[in-house]
Coordinates of C-alpha atoms and ligand atoms in Angstrom, one line a residue:
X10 CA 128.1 110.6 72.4
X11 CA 128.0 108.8 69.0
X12 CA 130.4 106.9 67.4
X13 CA 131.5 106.1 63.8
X14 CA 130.8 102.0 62.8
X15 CA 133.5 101.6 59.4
X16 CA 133.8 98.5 57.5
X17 CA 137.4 98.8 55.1
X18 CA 138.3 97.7 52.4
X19 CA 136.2 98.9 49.7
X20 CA 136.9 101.3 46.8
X21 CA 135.4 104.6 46.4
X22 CA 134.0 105.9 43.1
X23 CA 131.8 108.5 42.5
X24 CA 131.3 112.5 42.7
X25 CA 130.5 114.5 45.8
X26 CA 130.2 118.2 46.2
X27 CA 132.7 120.7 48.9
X28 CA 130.9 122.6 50.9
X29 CA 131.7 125.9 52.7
X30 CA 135.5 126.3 54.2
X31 CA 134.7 126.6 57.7
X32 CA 137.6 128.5 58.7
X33 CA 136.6 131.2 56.5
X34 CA 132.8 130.8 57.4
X35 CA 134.0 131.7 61.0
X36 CA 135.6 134.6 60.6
X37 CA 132.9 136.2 57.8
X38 CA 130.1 135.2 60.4
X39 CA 132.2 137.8 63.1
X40 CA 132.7 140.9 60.7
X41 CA 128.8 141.5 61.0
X42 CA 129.9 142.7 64.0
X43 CA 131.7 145.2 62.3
X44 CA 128.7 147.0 61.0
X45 CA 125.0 147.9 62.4
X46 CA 123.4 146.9 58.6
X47 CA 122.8 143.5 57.4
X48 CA 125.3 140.9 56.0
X49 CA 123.9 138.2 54.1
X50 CA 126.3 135.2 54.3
X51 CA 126.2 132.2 51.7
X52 CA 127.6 128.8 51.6
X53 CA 128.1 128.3 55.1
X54 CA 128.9 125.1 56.4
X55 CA 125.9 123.7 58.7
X56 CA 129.3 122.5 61.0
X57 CA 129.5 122.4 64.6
X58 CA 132.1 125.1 65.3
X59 CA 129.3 127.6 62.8
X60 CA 126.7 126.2 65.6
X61 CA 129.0 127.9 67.9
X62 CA 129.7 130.8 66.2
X63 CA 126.0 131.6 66.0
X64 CA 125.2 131.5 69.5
X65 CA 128.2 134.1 70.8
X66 CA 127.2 136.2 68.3
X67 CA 123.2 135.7 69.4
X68 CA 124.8 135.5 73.0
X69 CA 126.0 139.3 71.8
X70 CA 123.1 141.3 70.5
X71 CA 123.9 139.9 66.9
X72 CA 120.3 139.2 65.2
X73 CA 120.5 135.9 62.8
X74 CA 118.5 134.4 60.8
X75 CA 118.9 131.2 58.3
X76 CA 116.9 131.8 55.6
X77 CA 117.9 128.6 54.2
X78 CA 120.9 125.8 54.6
X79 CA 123.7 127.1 54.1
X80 CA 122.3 131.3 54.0
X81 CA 122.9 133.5 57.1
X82 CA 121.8 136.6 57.6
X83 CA 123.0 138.6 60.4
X84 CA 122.3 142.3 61.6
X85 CA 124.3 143.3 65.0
X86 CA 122.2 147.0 65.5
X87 CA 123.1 146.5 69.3
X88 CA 125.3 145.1 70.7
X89 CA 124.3 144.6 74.8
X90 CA 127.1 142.3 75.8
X91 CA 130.2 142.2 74.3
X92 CA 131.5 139.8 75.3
X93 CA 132.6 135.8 74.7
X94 CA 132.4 133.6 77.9
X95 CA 134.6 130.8 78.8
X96 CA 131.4 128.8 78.2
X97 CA 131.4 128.7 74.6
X98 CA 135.3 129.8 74.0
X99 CA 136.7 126.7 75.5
X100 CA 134.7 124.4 72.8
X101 CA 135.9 126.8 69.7
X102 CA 139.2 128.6 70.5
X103 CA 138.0 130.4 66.9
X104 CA 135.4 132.8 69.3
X105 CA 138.5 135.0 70.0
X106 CA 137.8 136.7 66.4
X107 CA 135.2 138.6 67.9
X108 CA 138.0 140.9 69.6
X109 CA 139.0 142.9 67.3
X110 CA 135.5 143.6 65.5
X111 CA 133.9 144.2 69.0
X112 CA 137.0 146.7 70.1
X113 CA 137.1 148.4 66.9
X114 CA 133.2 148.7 66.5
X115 CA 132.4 149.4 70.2
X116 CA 135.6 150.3 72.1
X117 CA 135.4 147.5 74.9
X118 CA 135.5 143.8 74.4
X119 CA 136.0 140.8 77.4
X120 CA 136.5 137.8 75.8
X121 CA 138.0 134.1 77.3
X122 CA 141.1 133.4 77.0
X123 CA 141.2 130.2 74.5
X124 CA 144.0 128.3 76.5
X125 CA 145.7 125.4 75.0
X126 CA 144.2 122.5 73.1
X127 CA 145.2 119.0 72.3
X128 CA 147.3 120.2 69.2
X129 CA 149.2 122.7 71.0
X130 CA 149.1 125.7 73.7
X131 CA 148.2 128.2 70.6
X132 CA 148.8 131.4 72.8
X133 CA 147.0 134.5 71.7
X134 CA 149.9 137.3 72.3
X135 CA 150.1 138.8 68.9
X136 CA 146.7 139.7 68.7
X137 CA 146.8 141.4 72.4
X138 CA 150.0 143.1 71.0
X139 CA 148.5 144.6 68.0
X140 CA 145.8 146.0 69.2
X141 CA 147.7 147.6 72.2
X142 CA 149.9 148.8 69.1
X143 CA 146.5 150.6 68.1
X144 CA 145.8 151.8 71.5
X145 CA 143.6 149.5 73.0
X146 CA 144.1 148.8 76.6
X147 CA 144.1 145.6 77.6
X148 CA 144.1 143.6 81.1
X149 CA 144.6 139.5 80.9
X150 CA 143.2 138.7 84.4
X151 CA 140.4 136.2 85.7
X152 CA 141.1 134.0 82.2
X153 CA 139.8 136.7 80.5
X154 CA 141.0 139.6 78.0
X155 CA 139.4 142.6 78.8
X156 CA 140.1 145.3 76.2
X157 CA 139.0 149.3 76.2
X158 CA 139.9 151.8 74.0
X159 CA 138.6 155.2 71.9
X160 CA 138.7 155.1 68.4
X161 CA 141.3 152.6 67.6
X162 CA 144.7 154.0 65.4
X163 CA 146.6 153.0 62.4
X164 CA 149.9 151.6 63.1
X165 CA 152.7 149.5 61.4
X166 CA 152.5 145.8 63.0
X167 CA 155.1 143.2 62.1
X168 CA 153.4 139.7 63.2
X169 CA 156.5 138.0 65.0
X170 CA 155.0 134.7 63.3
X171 CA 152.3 134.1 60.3
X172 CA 148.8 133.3 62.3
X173 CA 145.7 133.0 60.2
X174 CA 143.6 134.6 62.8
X175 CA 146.2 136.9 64.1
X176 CA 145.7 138.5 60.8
X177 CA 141.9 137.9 60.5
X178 CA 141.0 139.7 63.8
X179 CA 143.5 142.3 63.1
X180 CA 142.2 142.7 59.7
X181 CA 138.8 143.4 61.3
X182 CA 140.3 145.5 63.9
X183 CA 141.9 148.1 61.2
X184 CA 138.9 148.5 58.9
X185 CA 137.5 151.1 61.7
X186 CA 140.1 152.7 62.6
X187 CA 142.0 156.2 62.4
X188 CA 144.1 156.6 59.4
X189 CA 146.5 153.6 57.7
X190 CA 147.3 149.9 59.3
X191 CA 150.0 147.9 57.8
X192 CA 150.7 144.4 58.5
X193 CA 153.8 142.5 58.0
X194 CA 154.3 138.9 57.9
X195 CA 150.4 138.4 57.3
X196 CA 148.9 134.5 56.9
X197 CA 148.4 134.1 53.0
X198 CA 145.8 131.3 53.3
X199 CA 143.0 131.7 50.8
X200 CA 140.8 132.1 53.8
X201 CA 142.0 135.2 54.8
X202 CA 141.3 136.8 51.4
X203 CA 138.0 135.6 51.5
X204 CA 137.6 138.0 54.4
X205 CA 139.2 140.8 52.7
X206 CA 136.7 140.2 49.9
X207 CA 133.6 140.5 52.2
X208 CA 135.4 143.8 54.2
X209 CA 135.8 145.4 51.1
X210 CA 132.2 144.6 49.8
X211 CA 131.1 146.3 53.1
X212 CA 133.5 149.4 52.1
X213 CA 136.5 148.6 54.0
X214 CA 139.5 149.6 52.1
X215 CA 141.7 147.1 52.2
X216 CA 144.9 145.8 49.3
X217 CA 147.2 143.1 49.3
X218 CA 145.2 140.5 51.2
X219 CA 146.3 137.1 50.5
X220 CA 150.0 138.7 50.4
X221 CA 152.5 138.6 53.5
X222 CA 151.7 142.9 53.6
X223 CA 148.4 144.4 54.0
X224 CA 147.4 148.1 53.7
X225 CA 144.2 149.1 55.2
X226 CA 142.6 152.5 55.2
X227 CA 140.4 152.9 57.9
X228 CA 136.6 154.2 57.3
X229 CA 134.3 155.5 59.9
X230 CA 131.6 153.0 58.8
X231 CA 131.3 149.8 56.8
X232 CA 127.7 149.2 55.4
X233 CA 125.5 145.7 54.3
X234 CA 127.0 143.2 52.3
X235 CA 126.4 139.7 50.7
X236 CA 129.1 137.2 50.7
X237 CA 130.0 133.7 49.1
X238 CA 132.0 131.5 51.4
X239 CA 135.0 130.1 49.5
X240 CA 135.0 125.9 49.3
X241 CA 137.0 124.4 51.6
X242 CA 140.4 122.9 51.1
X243 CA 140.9 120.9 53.9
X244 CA 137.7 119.1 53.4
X245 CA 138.5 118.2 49.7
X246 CA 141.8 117.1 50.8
X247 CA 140.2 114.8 53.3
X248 CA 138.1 113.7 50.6
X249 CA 141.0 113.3 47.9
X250 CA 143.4 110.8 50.3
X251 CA 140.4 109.0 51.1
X252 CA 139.9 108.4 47.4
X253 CA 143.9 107.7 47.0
X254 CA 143.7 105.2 49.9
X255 CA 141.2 103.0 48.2
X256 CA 142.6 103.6 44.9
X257 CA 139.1 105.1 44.0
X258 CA 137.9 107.2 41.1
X259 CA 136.1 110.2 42.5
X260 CA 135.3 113.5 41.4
X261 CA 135.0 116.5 44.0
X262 CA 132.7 119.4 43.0
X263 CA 132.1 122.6 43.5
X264 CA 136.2 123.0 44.9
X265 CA 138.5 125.1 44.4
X266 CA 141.8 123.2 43.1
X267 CA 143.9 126.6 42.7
X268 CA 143.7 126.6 46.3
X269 CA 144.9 123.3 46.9
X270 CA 148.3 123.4 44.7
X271 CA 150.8 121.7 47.0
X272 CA 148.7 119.0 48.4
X273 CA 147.5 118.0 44.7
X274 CA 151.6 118.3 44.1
X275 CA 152.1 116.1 46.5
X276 CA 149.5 113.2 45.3
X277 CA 150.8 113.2 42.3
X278 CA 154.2 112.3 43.9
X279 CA 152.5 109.3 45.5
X280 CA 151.9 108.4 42.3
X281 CA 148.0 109.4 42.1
X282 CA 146.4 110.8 39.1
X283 CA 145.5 114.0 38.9
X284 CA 142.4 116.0 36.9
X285 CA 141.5 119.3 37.5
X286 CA 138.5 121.4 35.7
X287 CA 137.1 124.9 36.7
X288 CA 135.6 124.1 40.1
X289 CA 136.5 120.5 40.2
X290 CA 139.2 118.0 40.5
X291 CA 139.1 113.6 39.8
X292 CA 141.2 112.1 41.6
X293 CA 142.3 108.5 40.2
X294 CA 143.6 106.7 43.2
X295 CA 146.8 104.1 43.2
X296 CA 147.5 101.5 45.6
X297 CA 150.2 101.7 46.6
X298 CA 151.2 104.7 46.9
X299 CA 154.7 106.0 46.4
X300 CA 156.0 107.3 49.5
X301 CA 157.1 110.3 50.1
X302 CA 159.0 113.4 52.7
X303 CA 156.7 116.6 53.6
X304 CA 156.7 119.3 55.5
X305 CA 153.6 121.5 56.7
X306 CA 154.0 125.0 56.3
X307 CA 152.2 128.0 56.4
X308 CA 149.8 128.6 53.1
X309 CA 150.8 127.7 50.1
X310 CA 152.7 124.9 51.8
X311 CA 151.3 121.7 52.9
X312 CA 148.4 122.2 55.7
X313 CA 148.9 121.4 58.9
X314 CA 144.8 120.0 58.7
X315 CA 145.8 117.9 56.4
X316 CA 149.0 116.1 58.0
X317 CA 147.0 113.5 59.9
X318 CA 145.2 112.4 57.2
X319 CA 148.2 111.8 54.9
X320 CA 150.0 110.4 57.9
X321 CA 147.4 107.7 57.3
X322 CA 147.8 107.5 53.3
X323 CA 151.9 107.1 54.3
X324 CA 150.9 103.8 56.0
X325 CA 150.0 102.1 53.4
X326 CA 152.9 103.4 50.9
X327 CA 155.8 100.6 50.6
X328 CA 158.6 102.3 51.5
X329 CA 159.7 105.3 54.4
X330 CA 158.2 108.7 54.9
X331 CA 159.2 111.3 57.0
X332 CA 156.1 113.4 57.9
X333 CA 157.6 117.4 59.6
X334 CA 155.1 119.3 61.7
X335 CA 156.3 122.9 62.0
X336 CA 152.9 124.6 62.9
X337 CA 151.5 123.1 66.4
X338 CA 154.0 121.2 68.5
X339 CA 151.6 118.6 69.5
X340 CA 149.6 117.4 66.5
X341 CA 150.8 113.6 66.0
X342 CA 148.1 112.2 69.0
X343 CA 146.5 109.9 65.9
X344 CA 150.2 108.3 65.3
X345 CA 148.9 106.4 68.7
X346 CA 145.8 105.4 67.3
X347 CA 147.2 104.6 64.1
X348 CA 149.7 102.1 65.8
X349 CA 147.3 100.4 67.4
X350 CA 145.9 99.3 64.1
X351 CA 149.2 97.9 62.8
X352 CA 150.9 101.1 61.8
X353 CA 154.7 101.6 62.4
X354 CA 155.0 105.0 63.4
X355 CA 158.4 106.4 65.5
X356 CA 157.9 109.9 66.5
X357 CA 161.2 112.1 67.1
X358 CA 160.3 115.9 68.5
X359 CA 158.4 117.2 65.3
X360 CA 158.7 114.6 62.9
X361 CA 156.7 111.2 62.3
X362 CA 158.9 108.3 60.5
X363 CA 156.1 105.9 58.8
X364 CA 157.4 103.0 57.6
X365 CA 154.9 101.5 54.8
X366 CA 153.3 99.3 53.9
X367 CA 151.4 97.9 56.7
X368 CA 148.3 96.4 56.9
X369 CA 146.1 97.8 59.0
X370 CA 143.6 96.2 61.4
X371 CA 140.1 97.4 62.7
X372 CA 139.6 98.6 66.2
X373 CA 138.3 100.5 68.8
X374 CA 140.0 104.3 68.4
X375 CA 139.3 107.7 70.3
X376 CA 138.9 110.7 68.1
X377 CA 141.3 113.7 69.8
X378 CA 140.7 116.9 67.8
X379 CA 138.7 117.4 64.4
X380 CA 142.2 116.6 62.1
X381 CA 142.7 113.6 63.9
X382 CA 139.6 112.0 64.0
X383 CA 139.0 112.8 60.4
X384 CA 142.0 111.1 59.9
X385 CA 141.0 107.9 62.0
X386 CA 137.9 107.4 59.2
X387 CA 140.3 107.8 56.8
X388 CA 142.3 104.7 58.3
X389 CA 139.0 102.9 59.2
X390 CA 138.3 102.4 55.3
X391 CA 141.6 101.1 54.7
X392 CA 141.8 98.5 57.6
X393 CA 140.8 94.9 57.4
X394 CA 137.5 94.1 59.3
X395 CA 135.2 96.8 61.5
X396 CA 136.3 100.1 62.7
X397 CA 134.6 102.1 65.9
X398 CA 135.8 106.0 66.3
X399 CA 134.7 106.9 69.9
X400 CA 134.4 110.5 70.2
X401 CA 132.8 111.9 66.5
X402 CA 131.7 115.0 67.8
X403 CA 135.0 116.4 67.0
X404 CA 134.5 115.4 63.3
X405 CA 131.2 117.3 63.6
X406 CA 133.1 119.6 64.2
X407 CA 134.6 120.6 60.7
X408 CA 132.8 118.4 58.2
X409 CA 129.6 118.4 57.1
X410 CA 127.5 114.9 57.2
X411 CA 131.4 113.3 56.4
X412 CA 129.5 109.8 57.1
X413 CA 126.7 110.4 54.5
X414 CA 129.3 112.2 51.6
X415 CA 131.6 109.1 52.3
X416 CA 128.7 106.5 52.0
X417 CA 127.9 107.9 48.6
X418 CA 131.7 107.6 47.0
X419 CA 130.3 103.4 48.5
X420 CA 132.2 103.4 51.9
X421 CA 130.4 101.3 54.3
X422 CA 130.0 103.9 57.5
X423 CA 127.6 104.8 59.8
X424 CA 126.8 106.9 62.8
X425 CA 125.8 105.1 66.0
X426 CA 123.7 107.7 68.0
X427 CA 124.6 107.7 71.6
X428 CA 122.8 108.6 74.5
Ligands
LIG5 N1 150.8 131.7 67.4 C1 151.4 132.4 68.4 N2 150.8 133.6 68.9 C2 149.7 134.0 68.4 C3 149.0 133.4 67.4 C4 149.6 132.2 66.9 O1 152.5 132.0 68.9 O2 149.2 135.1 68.9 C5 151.4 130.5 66.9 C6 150.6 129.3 67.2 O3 150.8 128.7 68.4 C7 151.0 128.3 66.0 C8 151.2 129.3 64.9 O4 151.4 130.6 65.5 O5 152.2 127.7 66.4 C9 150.1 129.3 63.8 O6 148.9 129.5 64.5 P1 147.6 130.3 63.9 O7 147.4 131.5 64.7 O8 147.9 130.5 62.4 O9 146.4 129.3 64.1 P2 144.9 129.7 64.3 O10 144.7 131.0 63.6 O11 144.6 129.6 65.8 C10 144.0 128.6 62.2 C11 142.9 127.5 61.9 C12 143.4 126.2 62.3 C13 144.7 125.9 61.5 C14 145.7 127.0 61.7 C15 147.0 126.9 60.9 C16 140.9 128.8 62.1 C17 139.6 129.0 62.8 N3 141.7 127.9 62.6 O12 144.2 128.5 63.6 O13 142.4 125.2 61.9 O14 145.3 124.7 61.9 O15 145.1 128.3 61.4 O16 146.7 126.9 59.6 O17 141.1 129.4 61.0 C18 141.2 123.2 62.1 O18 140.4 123.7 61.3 O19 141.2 122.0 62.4 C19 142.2 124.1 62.7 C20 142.9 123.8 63.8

């Protein structure tokens, strides 16, 4: 397994480009499911999880083809098995937005059931109960979800809570069907309207994506497509505290900063400056920060992927934070790692007291999920003396080359290659 060598303590300066969101690459890669004619796919992340993503749909009957980094094309004429085994679900709980495609396309669909993962059980039951809303029969048995239906149906769905792929594979799910869906309390992230997009440049009809109510029309076919993944938010977040940490001067390209409103709020709280142009935003870092209270929230409040990353940034503010996690009930496992640097951290149900500033020492830490261990380099290039992150395939994960982007801003990092 390889691990992450960082030296800390040295500014950042310099520009980088975003690449791809993967959370929207993920679910744009599964609507070619949705249709028997080519989708050509651009700006997609060359990410683990995308690695995954390819292979169910291979694993399917989905043909695919990169015609160059970062360009997919896809064509799912047949689909022999449809179907996502517990093989490839259990690395990427993300594979369950093949269901509603593959139910709505082909009228059966057995996929895994995700289970829980280190940032919370993340149960799947409003997915299973909208799409037995549209009449799809469904059996949970075996750890799988075996769904069967005709033509699925139109109905009114009110999601009990806002999930971003709750709404994506439900999204998918409606664009085939008979007559009118409407969704109620529907994720706004910008990542769901980025779906939308593509399912209405295949012919879907589809308005108020990106609002908490959708309207979908359902068509008897959608047809070939070519799409431009959105930049991702979470990534230039990363970026952005890693720049405010070492009080840096960097310059993120090819982003999107309308989509990144409270978080670039919320720096410029801390006391960081702020510059935003069309498709790019400086960042002039300040040490030390100001600290500050946050909440993550559901889009267009703070993100959850971004909480363990400004947990580290609170670290080194001089004064008290209080950090709330509404979304996952378990997503504070780097507040461990983070102590053992030097960090004081209390944690009381769902929220993190970090008391500031404290100077943080190099060591030995285990990357837990992709957030976490994003947020581990993050406290590497801050701490005094030499850094190892155990565990960096969860960072491969999500980012793309995050090492070799992070060398060029100056940080000293590298990848040891393990065996
Ligand atoms: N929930 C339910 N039942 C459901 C679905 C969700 O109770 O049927 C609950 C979850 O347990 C959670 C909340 O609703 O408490 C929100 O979960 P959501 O369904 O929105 O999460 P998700 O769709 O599984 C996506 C991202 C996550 C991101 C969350 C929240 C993708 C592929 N994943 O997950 O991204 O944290 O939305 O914004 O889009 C990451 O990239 O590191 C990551 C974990």
């Amino acid at each position: 397994m390889d691990r992450f060598r960082v030296t800390g303590r040295v500014r950042l300066a310099g520009s980088i480009p975003i690449s791809g969101a993967k959370n929207a690459a993920l679910p744009s890669l599964c609507a070619c499911l949705l249709t028997g004619e080519k989708l050509q796919i651009e700006n997609v992340p060359p990410v683990r999880d995308v690695r995954t993503t390819l292979r169910l749909l291979q694993y399917i009957g989905v043909d695919v083809e990169e015609t160059a980094e970062g360009s997919v094309l896809l064509k799912a004429a047949g689909l022999e098995k449809p179907e996502a085994p517990y093989d490839l679900v259990k690395t990427m709980r993300a594979s369950v937005l093949v269901l509603g495609p593959l139910l709505a396309r082909t009228g059966r669909a057995r996929v895994s059931l995700p289970g829980g993962c280190t940032i919370g059980a993340r149960p799947i039951d409003f997915h299973i109960e909208a799409l037995r809303r549209m009449g799809a029969r469904i059996e949970v048995e075996h750890g799988y979800v075996t769904a069967k239906s005709s033509r699925l149906r139109g109905v009114e769905y009110h999601f009990p809570g806002r999930s971003v792929t709750g709404t994506e594979n439900l999204l998918m799910a409606a664009t085939l069907a008979a007559g009118t869906t409407v969704l109620h309390n529907c994720a706004t992230e910008p990542e769901v309207a980025d779906l939308a997009r593509l399912l209405r440049a295949m012919g879907a009809k589809i308005e108020g994506a990106g609002t908490t109510t959708i309207h979908v029309e359902g068509v008897d076919a959608l047809h070939s497509a070519a799409h431009r993944i959105i930049p991702d938010r979470i990534e230039a977040g990363t970026f952005l505290v890693a720049a405010a940490l070492t009080g840096g001067d960097v310059t993120l390209r090819e982003c999107a900063p309308e989509h990144l409103g409270t978080v670039l709020d919320l720096l410029e709280r801390c006391g960081q400056g702020i510059e935003k142009n069309d498709g790019e935003i400086r960042i002039i870092g300040k040490v030390p920060p100001a600290p500050v209270d946050m909440a993550t929230g559901p889009y267009p409040e703070f993100p959850t992927d971004l909480q363990a990353q400004f947990m580290v940034l609170m670290t080194q503010a001089t004064g008290t934070s209080v950090i709330r996690e509404t979304i996952f009930e378990n997503r504070f496992q780097h507040a461990a790692e983070l102590r053992r640097m030097g960090a004081s951290i209390s944690l009381s149900g769902r929220n993190a007291t970090v008391k500031g500033a404290s100077r943080l020492s190099g060591a030995c830490l285990m990357a837990t999920d992709l957030r976490a261990s994003a947020c581990l380099v993050l406290a590497g290039l801050v701490a005094e003396g030499e850094t190892i992150i155990d565990r960096v395939y969860h960072v491969d994960r999500g980012y793309v080359r995050i090492e070799e982007k992070l060398r060029k801003l100056g940080a000293r990092l590298e990848r040891i290659q393990g065996s």
